XYZ file of C-alpha atoms in Angstrom:
774
model
C 201.018 258.830 248.084
C 198.027 260.767 246.856
C 199.503 264.116 248.997
C 203.186 263.862 247.802
C 205.338 267.041 246.863
C 205.382 267.511 243.002
C 208.598 266.945 241.764
C 209.520 270.054 239.862
C 206.574 273.052 240.167
C 203.876 273.806 242.250
C 200.817 273.335 239.644
C 198.669 276.056 241.604
C 200.500 278.756 240.582
C 201.499 277.937 236.862
C 198.424 279.425 235.160
C 198.349 282.624 236.727
C 198.062 285.487 234.323
C 197.397 282.877 231.765
C 194.158 282.172 229.654
C 192.978 279.118 227.813
C 190.541 278.169 225.591
C 188.700 274.700 224.865
C 187.067 273.511 221.630
C 185.553 270.495 220.588
C 185.530 270.111 216.458
C 184.841 267.794 213.738
C 182.806 264.732 214.755
C 181.051 264.255 218.394
C 182.541 261.545 220.396
C 181.405 260.107 223.803
C 183.620 261.040 226.400
C 184.551 264.619 225.045
C 182.784 266.190 228.101
C 184.743 264.765 230.448
C 187.953 266.090 228.568
C 185.882 269.761 228.478
C 185.204 269.368 232.202
C 188.815 268.175 233.369
C 190.462 270.888 231.261
C 188.397 273.418 232.841
C 188.980 272.574 236.555
C 192.211 271.965 236.233
C 192.680 275.229 234.377
C 191.220 277.090 236.977
C 192.777 275.110 239.195
C 196.343 276.321 238.449
C 195.029 279.756 238.720
C 194.150 280.470 234.914
C 191.263 281.793 233.219
C 189.818 279.038 230.980
C 187.262 280.080 227.999
C 184.952 277.874 226.376
C 184.807 277.749 222.555
C 181.132 277.393 221.204
C 180.553 275.495 218.030
C 184.164 274.468 217.136
C 186.436 276.544 214.907
C 183.071 278.488 213.609
C 182.884 279.817 216.942
C 186.231 280.439 217.358
C 185.834 282.659 213.697
C 183.028 284.104 214.943
C 183.956 285.156 218.377
C 181.475 287.145 220.350
C 179.208 284.958 222.337
C 180.776 281.808 221.142
C 183.798 282.526 223.558
C 182.575 282.417 226.963
C 184.488 282.326 230.348
C 183.786 278.824 231.801
C 183.258 278.257 235.980
C 183.880 275.349 237.645
C 180.027 274.785 238.073
C 179.379 275.540 234.114
C 181.041 272.098 233.648
C 178.853 270.092 236.307
C 176.796 267.258 235.404
C 178.529 266.784 232.176
C 180.258 263.497 232.863
C 177.586 261.368 231.533
C 176.364 263.239 228.980
C 177.371 261.962 225.403
C 178.228 264.084 222.352
C 179.908 267.563 223.315
C 177.948 270.063 225.488
C 179.884 273.168 224.006
C 178.924 272.056 220.502
C 181.111 271.059 217.305
C 180.620 272.080 213.573
C 182.300 271.493 210.541
C 183.996 275.064 209.463
C 185.124 276.064 205.883
C 186.056 279.590 207.162
C 188.629 278.375 209.384
C 190.327 276.649 206.063
C 190.693 280.085 204.843
C 193.365 282.375 206.001
C 190.888 285.415 206.347
C 189.218 282.952 208.700
C 191.931 282.146 210.635
C 193.148 285.972 210.922
C 189.119 286.674 212.351
C 189.750 283.794 215.093
C 193.645 285.023 216.070
C 192.165 288.483 216.560
C 189.269 287.147 218.887
C 192.026 285.422 220.943
C 194.344 288.051 221.236
C 191.508 290.710 222.067
C 190.673 288.264 225.011
C 194.405 287.629 225.943
C 194.181 283.846 225.474
C 197.423 282.274 224.186
C 196.684 278.568 224.831
C 194.238 276.599 222.711
C 193.175 272.981 223.627
C 191.483 271.236 220.555
C 189.540 268.227 221.174
C 188.843 266.879 217.547
C 189.993 264.135 214.820
C 193.358 264.476 212.662
C 191.939 267.053 210.237
C 191.129 269.267 213.601
C 194.411 268.636 214.836
C 196.097 269.717 211.922
C 194.168 272.702 211.298
C 195.166 273.914 215.146
C 198.972 273.473 214.325
C 198.743 275.253 211.214
C 197.029 278.283 212.934
C 199.777 278.022 215.510
C 202.373 278.041 212.845
C 201.301 281.056 210.781
C 200.260 282.882 214.226
C 203.099 285.292 214.100
C 202.467 286.313 210.722
C 198.446 286.813 211.673
C 199.699 289.214 214.335
C 201.502 291.314 211.857
C 198.822 291.260 209.469
C 196.258 292.584 212.396
C 198.692 295.045 213.468
C 199.156 296.493 210.285
C 195.258 296.621 209.481
C 194.643 298.365 212.945
C 192.841 295.580 214.388
C 195.182 294.776 217.679
C 197.536 297.364 218.934
C 201.122 296.565 219.204
C 200.950 296.144 222.907
C 198.528 293.110 222.144
C 200.473 291.712 219.536
C 203.210 291.194 221.900
C 201.442 289.909 224.960
C 199.983 287.743 222.667
C 203.194 287.044 220.979
C 203.198 282.990 220.768
C 200.265 280.569 220.804
C 200.497 277.060 222.215
C 198.720 274.101 221.041
C 197.474 270.749 222.629
C 195.327 268.285 221.307
C 193.187 265.607 222.477
C 191.920 263.293 219.621
C 187.900 262.625 219.921
C 186.922 259.984 217.383
C 184.869 256.738 217.846
C 187.109 255.147 215.108
C 190.219 255.027 216.757
C 191.613 255.904 213.705
C 194.562 257.995 214.673
C 198.199 256.440 215.188
C 200.200 257.178 218.463
C 197.542 256.273 220.970
C 195.944 252.912 222.024
C 192.485 254.662 222.020
C 191.040 257.736 221.015
C 188.221 259.114 223.308
C 184.795 257.782 221.931
C 185.915 254.493 221.006
C 185.023 252.444 224.171
C 181.883 253.939 224.221
C 181.233 252.909 220.720
C 182.112 249.670 221.238
C 179.772 249.159 224.259
C 176.756 250.404 221.685
C 178.111 247.895 219.270
C 178.254 244.998 221.574
C 174.543 245.674 223.096
C 173.397 245.335 219.468
C 175.296 242.083 218.432
C 174.374 240.768 221.701
C 170.603 241.364 221.069
C 171.249 240.035 217.836
C 172.848 236.954 218.769
C 170.006 235.865 221.126
C 167.281 235.869 217.678
C 169.705 234.460 215.409
C 170.423 231.100 217.195
C 166.209 231.296 217.784
C 166.227 230.959 213.729
C 169.551 229.739 212.765
C 170.239 232.708 211.090
C 173.339 234.530 209.327
C 173.957 238.112 210.667
C 176.244 240.523 208.697
C 176.417 243.912 210.557
C 178.194 246.823 209.440
C 180.005 249.458 211.957
C 181.449 252.647 211.409
C 185.378 252.786 210.173
C 185.901 254.282 206.787
C 189.463 254.085 206.731
C 190.042 252.499 210.122
C 188.857 249.032 211.209
C 189.410 249.079 214.781
C 185.785 248.891 215.741
C 184.799 246.031 213.515
C 188.234 244.039 214.590
C 187.729 244.562 218.315
C 183.793 243.896 217.610
C 184.946 240.940 215.771
C 187.067 239.336 218.843
C 184.754 240.545 221.333
C 181.639 238.296 220.005
C 183.735 235.586 218.301
C 182.524 236.576 214.624
C 183.056 234.184 211.930
C 184.683 236.526 209.523
C 185.624 240.498 209.753
C 186.350 242.874 206.803
C 188.276 245.595 207.397
C 189.994 248.266 205.321
C 193.573 247.815 206.615
C 193.701 244.096 205.553
C 191.506 243.198 202.644
C 190.908 239.437 202.331
C 192.620 237.255 199.908
C 191.411 236.125 196.299
C 188.411 234.152 196.104
C 187.727 235.298 199.687
C 183.761 234.353 199.014
C 184.691 230.567 198.678
C 186.894 231.060 201.658
C 183.940 232.737 203.335
C 181.191 230.251 202.286
C 183.310 227.261 203.310
C 184.111 228.978 206.934
C 180.366 229.368 207.320
C 179.624 225.823 206.878
C 182.245 224.613 208.746
C 181.008 226.400 211.775
C 177.664 224.825 210.954
C 178.993 221.735 211.071
C 180.257 222.399 214.449
C 177.005 222.634 215.439
C 176.946 226.573 215.547
C 173.451 227.989 215.080
C 174.434 231.374 213.882
C 176.985 232.930 212.063
C 178.016 236.473 212.362
C 180.125 238.471 209.848
C 181.461 242.356 211.111
C 182.045 244.619 208.309
C 183.602 248.124 208.722
C 182.098 250.558 206.211
C 185.287 251.359 204.461
C 185.874 247.528 203.817
C 187.604 246.651 200.426
C 188.890 244.049 198.364
C 192.635 243.775 197.336
C 191.811 246.181 194.087
C 189.927 248.652 196.407
C 186.669 247.539 195.002
C 184.087 248.203 198.367
C 183.088 245.432 199.736
C 179.141 246.311 200.937
C 176.557 244.828 203.104
C 174.264 243.782 200.650
C 177.269 242.179 198.384
C 177.693 239.475 201.337
C 174.410 239.023 202.294
C 173.709 238.436 198.763
C 176.435 235.732 198.547
C 175.722 233.556 201.670
C 171.665 233.730 201.219
C 172.131 232.548 197.475
C 175.105 230.335 197.575
C 174.500 228.681 200.883
C 170.901 229.454 201.502
C 171.390 230.288 204.562
C 168.787 232.690 206.064
C 170.578 236.070 206.331
C 170.289 239.509 207.368
C 171.792 242.870 207.236
C 172.067 245.475 209.869
C 173.873 248.780 209.415
C 174.305 250.577 212.916
C 175.097 253.991 211.931
C 175.267 256.702 214.200
C 173.721 254.815 216.855
C 177.375 254.105 217.811
C 178.381 257.806 218.214
C 175.153 258.532 220.927
C 174.508 257.166 224.512
C 176.231 257.547 228.063
C 180.181 257.692 227.562
C 181.523 254.561 229.251
C 183.731 254.586 232.606
C 186.811 253.965 230.524
C 185.992 257.261 228.256
C 185.144 259.474 231.210
C 188.254 258.312 232.785
C 190.435 258.707 229.758
C 189.170 261.982 228.814
C 189.484 263.229 232.176
C 193.275 262.173 232.443
C 193.730 263.481 228.818
C 192.227 266.902 230.168
C 194.724 267.307 233.212
C 197.738 265.905 231.006
C 196.569 268.626 228.094
C 196.847 271.671 230.954
C 199.920 270.680 232.322
C 201.343 270.598 228.752
C 199.917 274.036 227.799
C 201.535 275.261 230.666
C 204.749 274.112 230.783
C 205.121 274.510 226.918
C 207.753 277.041 225.495
C 207.691 278.582 221.833
C 210.373 275.913 220.991
C 207.977 273.067 222.193
C 206.401 271.487 219.409
C 202.231 271.147 219.188
C 201.546 268.215 220.951
C 198.830 265.549 221.104
C 198.104 263.561 224.620
C 197.892 260.019 224.041
C 197.388 256.842 225.978
C 199.951 254.097 225.741
C 198.987 251.288 228.172
C 198.041 252.744 230.957
C 200.060 256.227 230.699
C 199.260 259.406 229.604
C 201.865 260.443 227.227
C 203.022 263.334 225.108
C 203.737 263.082 221.280
C 204.537 265.760 218.718
C 201.339 266.248 217.116
C 202.438 266.300 213.371
C 204.473 263.303 213.719
C 201.076 261.367 214.744
C 198.859 262.834 211.938
C 201.981 261.738 209.327
C 201.653 258.468 210.439
C 198.095 258.387 210.449
C 198.483 259.645 206.562
C 201.105 256.869 205.972
C 198.588 254.306 206.896
C 196.172 255.546 204.157
C 198.920 255.750 201.731
C 199.939 252.060 202.284
C 196.510 250.668 202.051
C 196.056 252.851 198.539
C 199.337 251.043 197.638
C 198.521 247.534 198.697
C 201.106 247.366 201.368
C 198.489 246.123 203.871
C 200.968 244.641 205.872
C 202.392 247.982 206.583
C 198.984 249.618 207.219
C 198.490 246.951 209.946
C 201.668 247.515 211.652
C 201.699 251.547 211.182
C 198.330 251.235 213.202
C 200.277 250.553 216.282
C 200.839 247.267 218.594
C 197.454 247.317 220.139
C 195.859 246.837 216.584
C 198.546 244.268 215.709
C 197.766 242.073 218.609
C 194.199 242.447 217.959
C 194.525 241.180 214.275
C 197.215 238.507 215.069
C 194.647 237.245 217.912
C 191.163 237.289 215.257
C 193.762 235.400 212.518
C 194.516 232.975 215.239
C 191.041 232.358 216.434
C 189.385 232.509 213.049
C 191.540 231.766 210.171
C 193.473 228.721 211.088
C 192.042 225.007 211.200
C 193.259 222.854 213.896
C 196.214 220.244 212.536
C 195.589 216.934 211.765
C 198.671 215.942 213.937
C 198.046 216.170 217.535
C 200.599 217.397 220.212
C 200.195 214.613 222.930
C 200.012 217.282 225.171
C 197.264 218.106 227.856
C 196.525 221.641 228.948
C 194.181 221.972 231.821
C 192.259 225.217 232.623
C 190.735 226.122 235.824
C 188.916 229.189 237.272
C 189.527 229.835 241.011
C 187.973 232.440 243.150
C 185.131 234.608 242.927
C 183.499 234.280 239.306
C 183.656 237.477 237.173
C 182.475 238.732 233.540
C 185.541 237.763 230.880
C 186.608 234.911 232.278
C 184.717 232.982 229.860
C 186.070 234.981 227.013
C 189.434 233.753 228.097
C 188.741 230.146 228.686
C 187.345 230.098 225.284
C 190.432 231.721 223.509
C 192.638 228.985 225.501
C 191.049 226.607 224.733
C 190.481 227.234 220.924
C 194.486 228.223 220.580
C 195.404 225.207 222.366
C 193.218 223.369 219.859
C 194.720 225.034 216.933
C 198.215 223.894 218.511
C 197.170 220.678 218.608
C 196.891 220.078 222.313
C 194.159 218.304 224.069
C 192.472 220.967 226.012
C 190.599 219.796 229.581
C 188.467 221.860 231.787
C 188.842 221.509 235.368
C 185.443 222.112 237.166
C 184.880 223.611 240.492
C 188.227 225.202 240.932
C 190.981 223.393 242.934
C 188.235 221.085 244.547
C 187.766 219.839 240.802
C 191.344 219.410 240.400
C 191.658 217.535 243.774
C 188.626 215.218 243.227
C 189.514 214.601 239.436
C 186.566 216.963 237.899
C 188.352 217.258 234.914
C 186.965 216.518 231.413
C 188.055 217.337 227.698
C 186.685 220.521 226.253
C 186.089 220.876 222.762
C 185.799 223.992 220.251
C 182.413 223.798 220.124
C 181.581 223.964 223.721
C 183.317 227.166 223.969
C 180.953 228.491 221.225
C 179.041 231.788 222.412
C 181.241 231.884 225.738
C 182.845 235.475 224.957
C 179.642 237.269 225.715
C 178.943 235.077 229.026
C 179.368 236.659 232.555
C 180.436 234.609 235.442
C 182.377 231.130 235.531
C 181.024 228.506 233.004
C 183.567 226.302 234.811
C 182.806 227.181 238.363
C 184.909 228.538 240.963
C 185.544 227.629 244.646
C 187.718 229.019 247.186
C 189.410 226.304 248.627
C 193.340 225.766 247.737
C 194.604 222.764 247.330
C 195.103 211.969 233.590
C 198.013 212.965 233.179
C 198.438 217.066 232.997
C 201.141 218.746 231.298
C 200.589 222.271 232.007
C 198.027 224.324 233.816
C 196.454 227.772 233.184
C 194.659 229.346 236.387
C 191.823 232.005 235.863
C 191.263 234.081 238.653
C 191.676 236.667 241.354
C 193.918 236.718 244.389
C 193.045 233.274 245.074
C 194.575 232.094 241.747
C 197.967 233.849 242.382
C 197.668 232.421 246.067
C 196.956 228.842 244.526
C 200.196 228.885 241.847
C 202.292 230.206 244.885
C 201.075 227.097 246.932
C 201.691 224.421 243.536
C 205.541 225.815 243.088
C 205.737 225.172 247.032
C 204.533 221.585 246.333
C 207.028 220.923 243.508
C 209.816 220.072 245.878
C 207.479 217.013 246.882
C 204.902 216.126 243.945
C 207.127 215.914 240.448
C 203.469 215.965 238.909
C 203.618 219.792 240.013
C 206.854 220.367 238.074
C 204.653 221.550 235.112
C 204.533 225.264 233.513
C 201.921 227.055 234.970
C 200.068 230.599 234.146
C 198.085 233.059 236.428
C 195.528 235.115 234.296
C 194.420 237.949 236.453
C 190.446 237.536 236.584
C 188.851 239.418 239.541
C 186.485 242.635 239.917
C 189.039 243.988 243.014
C 191.837 244.174 240.283
C 194.233 243.167 243.164
C 196.570 240.638 241.642
C 200.065 241.354 241.793
C 201.944 241.427 238.611
C 199.300 243.124 236.736
C 197.717 246.924 236.349
C 194.282 245.399 234.747
C 192.163 242.253 235.838
C 189.812 240.645 233.612
C 186.537 241.557 235.143
C 187.111 244.865 236.409
C 185.918 246.951 233.717
C 182.529 245.505 233.563
C 182.413 246.241 237.496
C 183.481 249.678 237.200
C 180.969 250.337 234.182
C 178.056 248.912 236.739
C 179.078 251.256 239.319
C 179.557 253.921 237.253
C 175.728 253.480 235.630
C 174.776 253.171 239.030
C 175.962 256.324 240.437
C 174.498 257.960 237.390
C 170.807 256.979 238.416
C 171.512 257.544 241.755
C 172.796 261.286 240.913
C 169.772 261.799 238.476
C 167.429 260.991 241.225
C 168.868 263.936 243.344
C 168.200 266.489 240.298
C 164.427 266.832 241.869
C 165.631 267.008 245.565
C 168.243 269.415 245.986
C 171.154 269.257 249.066
C 171.481 265.506 249.070
C 174.353 263.491 249.421
C 175.264 259.875 248.650
C 177.214 257.597 250.256
C 177.944 254.609 247.997
C 179.816 251.187 249.067
C 181.772 249.149 246.598
C 183.568 246.247 246.366
C 186.897 245.485 246.091
C 188.328 243.852 249.682
C 191.163 246.283 250.643
C 191.984 247.280 246.720
C 190.637 250.852 246.336
C 190.659 250.664 242.558
C 186.760 250.532 241.943
C 186.377 253.201 244.373
C 188.900 255.457 242.948
C 188.019 254.870 239.021
C 184.389 254.970 239.766
C 185.044 258.181 241.704
C 186.725 259.789 238.655
C 183.929 258.389 236.224
C 181.191 259.460 238.015
C 182.294 262.495 239.467
C 182.536 261.743 243.211
C 183.354 264.361 245.920
C 185.484 261.754 248.125
C 186.671 258.076 247.616
C 187.698 256.494 250.720
C 190.104 253.649 250.450
C 192.532 251.688 252.578
C 195.495 252.243 250.627
C 195.283 256.155 251.823
C 194.618 256.131 255.337
C 191.886 258.536 256.760
C 191.317 260.167 259.916
C 188.136 262.121 261.589
C 189.891 265.287 260.863
C 189.648 264.451 257.096
C 186.165 263.498 257.064
C 185.350 266.701 258.953
C 187.060 268.309 255.882
C 185.178 266.885 253.878
C 181.815 267.474 255.394
C 182.942 271.209 255.382
C 183.502 270.654 251.671
C 179.905 269.536 250.539
C 178.372 272.427 253.259
C 180.318 274.949 250.999
C 179.103 273.166 247.666
C 175.426 273.224 248.910
C 175.743 276.987 248.485
C 176.516 276.776 245.047
C 174.343 275.662 242.173
C 175.505 272.188 242.394
C 173.387 270.812 245.566
C 174.359 267.265 245.611
C 177.053 265.405 246.682
C 178.213 261.715 246.144
C 180.801 259.787 248.416
C 182.170 256.608 247.633
C 183.841 254.025 250.164
C 185.748 250.990 249.329
C 184.265 248.086 251.269
C 187.357 247.421 253.660
C 188.262 250.970 253.701
C 188.675 251.408 257.456
C 187.618 249.016 260.147
C 185.948 251.576 262.326
C 184.738 253.983 259.692
C 182.210 251.791 258.453
C 179.662 252.928 255.900
C 177.065 253.109 258.462
C 179.379 255.423 260.629
C 179.853 258.023 257.360
C 176.368 257.845 256.612
C 175.569 258.530 260.464
C 178.510 261.154 260.725
C 177.353 262.750 257.423
C 173.577 263.138 258.458
C 174.403 264.388 261.632
C 177.213 266.988 260.404
C 175.022 268.149 257.299
C 171.763 268.855 259.511
C 169.915 271.842 257.978
C 172.188 271.982 254.786
C 171.511 268.353 253.250
C 170.232 264.928 253.876
C 171.948 261.799 253.228
C 171.266 258.180 251.456
C 173.099 255.200 252.081
C 173.677 252.446 249.016
C 175.671 249.030 249.089
C 175.842 247.860 245.860
C 176.890 244.429 246.815
C 177.397 241.468 244.164
C 175.789 243.411 241.290
C 179.287 244.521 240.579
C 180.264 240.722 239.674
C 177.176 239.865 237.550
C 176.429 241.031 233.790
C 177.917 240.619 230.598
C 181.257 241.556 229.991
C 182.176 244.775 228.419
C 183.780 244.752 225.072
C 187.285 245.684 227.103
C 186.832 242.573 229.449
C 186.134 240.615 226.455
C 188.693 241.610 224.047
C 191.152 241.646 227.205
C 190.227 238.036 228.150
C 190.370 236.932 224.853
C 194.071 238.523 224.113
C 195.071 237.136 227.634
C 193.758 233.181 226.765
C 195.325 232.932 223.618
C 198.806 234.388 224.574
C 198.908 232.284 227.814
C 198.457 229.019 225.879
C 201.002 230.070 223.231
C 203.349 230.818 226.103
C 202.789 227.286 227.677
C 203.396 225.734 224.233
C 206.992 227.337 224.270
C 207.516 226.587 227.926
C 206.693 222.819 227.033
C 208.877 222.724 224.259
C 211.769 224.120 226.664
C 210.823 221.863 229.443
C 210.900 218.364 227.464
C 213.720 216.273 228.733
C 214.431 212.640 227.981
C 210.577 211.611 226.828
C 208.965 214.108 230.028
C 208.153 217.025 230.836
C 209.977 218.569 233.739
C 209.524 222.082 234.864
C 210.874 223.565 238.584
C 212.535 226.939 237.307
C 210.590 230.126 238.566
C 210.325 231.275 234.698
C 207.960 228.402 234.483
C 205.265 229.806 236.707
C 204.129 233.196 235.901
C 201.559 235.872 236.083
C 200.591 236.934 232.610
C 199.835 240.760 233.284
C 199.373 244.229 231.655
C 202.366 246.371 232.894
C 202.432 249.916 231.690
C 202.568 249.230 228.024
C 202.941 245.432 227.479
C 201.393 242.458 228.350
C 204.491 240.485 230.306
C 204.895 236.783 232.011
C 206.367 237.522 235.357
C 207.666 234.689 237.761
C 205.347 234.337 240.714
C 208.194 233.864 242.979
C 209.191 237.298 242.111
C 206.127 238.958 242.712
C 206.246 237.910 246.458
C 208.499 241.061 247.820
C 205.488 243.554 246.008
C 202.781 241.781 247.698
C 200.672 242.571 251.066
C 199.611 238.671 251.629
C 197.638 240.130 254.888
C 195.343 242.836 252.905
C 195.887 240.546 249.428
C 197.017 243.722 247.698
C 200.113 244.651 245.909
C 202.355 246.885 247.635
C 202.429 249.575 244.390
C 199.703 250.221 242.392
C 199.836 252.481 239.198
C 196.419 253.898 239.846
C 197.100 255.615 243.221
C 198.963 258.666 241.089
C 195.223 259.425 240.132
C 193.960 259.731 243.151
C 195.072 263.881 243.205
C 193.271 263.887 239.510
C 189.829 262.858 241.498
C 190.336 265.558 244.390
C 191.280 268.648 241.990
C 188.344 267.877 239.876
C 185.917 267.694 243.193
C 187.520 271.041 244.122
C 189.865 270.434 247.077
C 192.942 272.566 247.334
C 196.259 272.015 247.985
C 196.728 268.945 246.103
C 199.793 268.183 243.932
C 199.917 266.515 240.648
C 202.889 264.589 239.893
C 203.771 264.763 235.970
C 207.608 263.401 236.456
C 206.328 260.211 234.494
C 204.657 262.043 231.476
C 206.694 265.392 230.914
C 208.440 264.502 228.292
C 207.972 264.067 224.757
C 207.876 260.842 222.831
C 208.312 260.200 219.541
C 205.953 257.811 217.467
C 207.822 257.605 214.226
C 211.007 256.336 216.047
C 208.958 253.792 217.488
C 206.745 253.041 214.234
C 209.325 253.130 211.567
C 209.418 255.721 208.746
C 207.886 254.967 204.964
C 210.485 255.141 202.461
C 210.488 253.934 199.111
C 207.267 252.372 199.615
C 208.623 250.042 202.404
C 208.444 250.843 205.951
C 211.542 250.722 207.731
C 211.628 250.083 211.676
C 214.215 251.937 213.520
């Protein structure tokens, strides 16, 4: 699948005779370097000349040494660096027409007609204005004799493409902006550290995170740490919020909690647009309740540090798509921005996104807070609704007499506990009795089932592993079953469905929540736990590569987990800049191994004298990790030496990443709501009877949505022998890994993302102070 033919054109020839300039503007964000690296390498791969513009728009205006030709080697060792290596600056000159005139002259002289801008909405708006008045600028430059008529003719049109680099995730049209996930990593590291000391002293902590106009960081942090309260600018608290907040904190203490956590976005405000500050909240809690209260303002620490695996992959994918968009653009194509929708890179009209982003600010200013939340997009809406459910609703007085059991099956992974916590609390809010099944299916068989309460799952969100315990064997009055686990959970669900014919007790609604580092459960593009494992591998690869900095000509061969599924090896290869990633899904032979060795021998002749090879644990029965080590060591004699690392079970451990905490929380809460609806459907004559295919489902992320799919409908897409889905979305990213590692004759399939999508049609337009959904 990785070597398929491109559907319409050969990317290797698209850029011949073209020039691309890449700049980073405005604030910096972790992951920008990955986007710059991908833009440079894919641009060179297509035959184009690629230029760095140093110091953002200021470098474009000043010209000279600020605009330099980029080489393949010049972007080496950039992936793991935070910030932006080519520099960024606030530029007042570019806001003036004379500044844009100078910038246009500098581009024309170098023959650059394609501009890739990585920045926030201000930077991208500036780029669009530059493009709109390009013809007039060329006319003026020709009149002034600064460029010739031929030069003007050769540069008659400027193509613009944007990528959003902003830790605030404040740009509408994309699920995530470059830098957001890394900022969440920094925040959660601090929250976890604060939590331990707060529990020791029974303290209340107020944490202020960035987000002057957008509450995304605050909202996701609140979900990821199970905060008691969150303040965001899009949805100010109701009147008399001070009383409600104090009541909430007291209730949590009465339930046995030793700490309280309040998350505050820096742009937090009340309904009259008066700022709500850290000091204000701290004084309220300490004076009114007498709690020992501390406030922490994180500030610029959120911008710094090493980018997460997610941001490196996001930046790389966006860089590839940006180059394709530039080279496919025509004078009629509107300036576009490359965005993330689910797991898909898509192109959106730049100014539509900017308009919706401005509409959010306008909605907040006019007090239309529901509109502001809706305009932020589906991802923001889901986060807000999940938070409200978990934090703002009290359990009902009237119980439902429904028992919902939760079970963990398969190997433990980070994020399982977040899913269980959310499911338990949402179930209790619905009035159900929640039951914990200990030790997997063994526990179900042996009756190791106990009620689990609200306070028991307190603090579970940030804990790795599985607090319920898991076992790998398959098979009160349980009315429905939530199974959290990997491929064993999927198989177990199928066996339970089959057994419905014999056992009426199994005719109950069931849902499987995929949770495994291997990411191999059919019906879902992502599994809980895979992101944490991926970050562990990426961090390890960074350290291993760093150890080679002082020892030139060294190749590292690293084995990752995943069984027969090559997800971890492929994605870690993208995030760590590997030279090759061997996986089961893409068969490889001795000829391929010879090519890889020759590739590394050539690489050692350049300034980049190190190599990184990843191998999925079950990639090939005969070409083992030891075999690869021996082969590379023998063939590389005199050119490079080798080292081998098998990462092992460290990939399953550790505290969950923000993504896994948030994903687990949303999956857990959504599964209980689905089960509640199913129970109503299946209630007949005083009892529950569910035996239709759609009463036993996998809850999974597919492209852009969380979907429930019947377990039986997924059987045709399952390779049961190798425990993997037959079709896997991330296989489309394999060619990118190879191109970025400088392999020739690799085609990119852009067929799914070549069309421009409209954001205003999806989010609705603002008319007369009301949002109208189309």
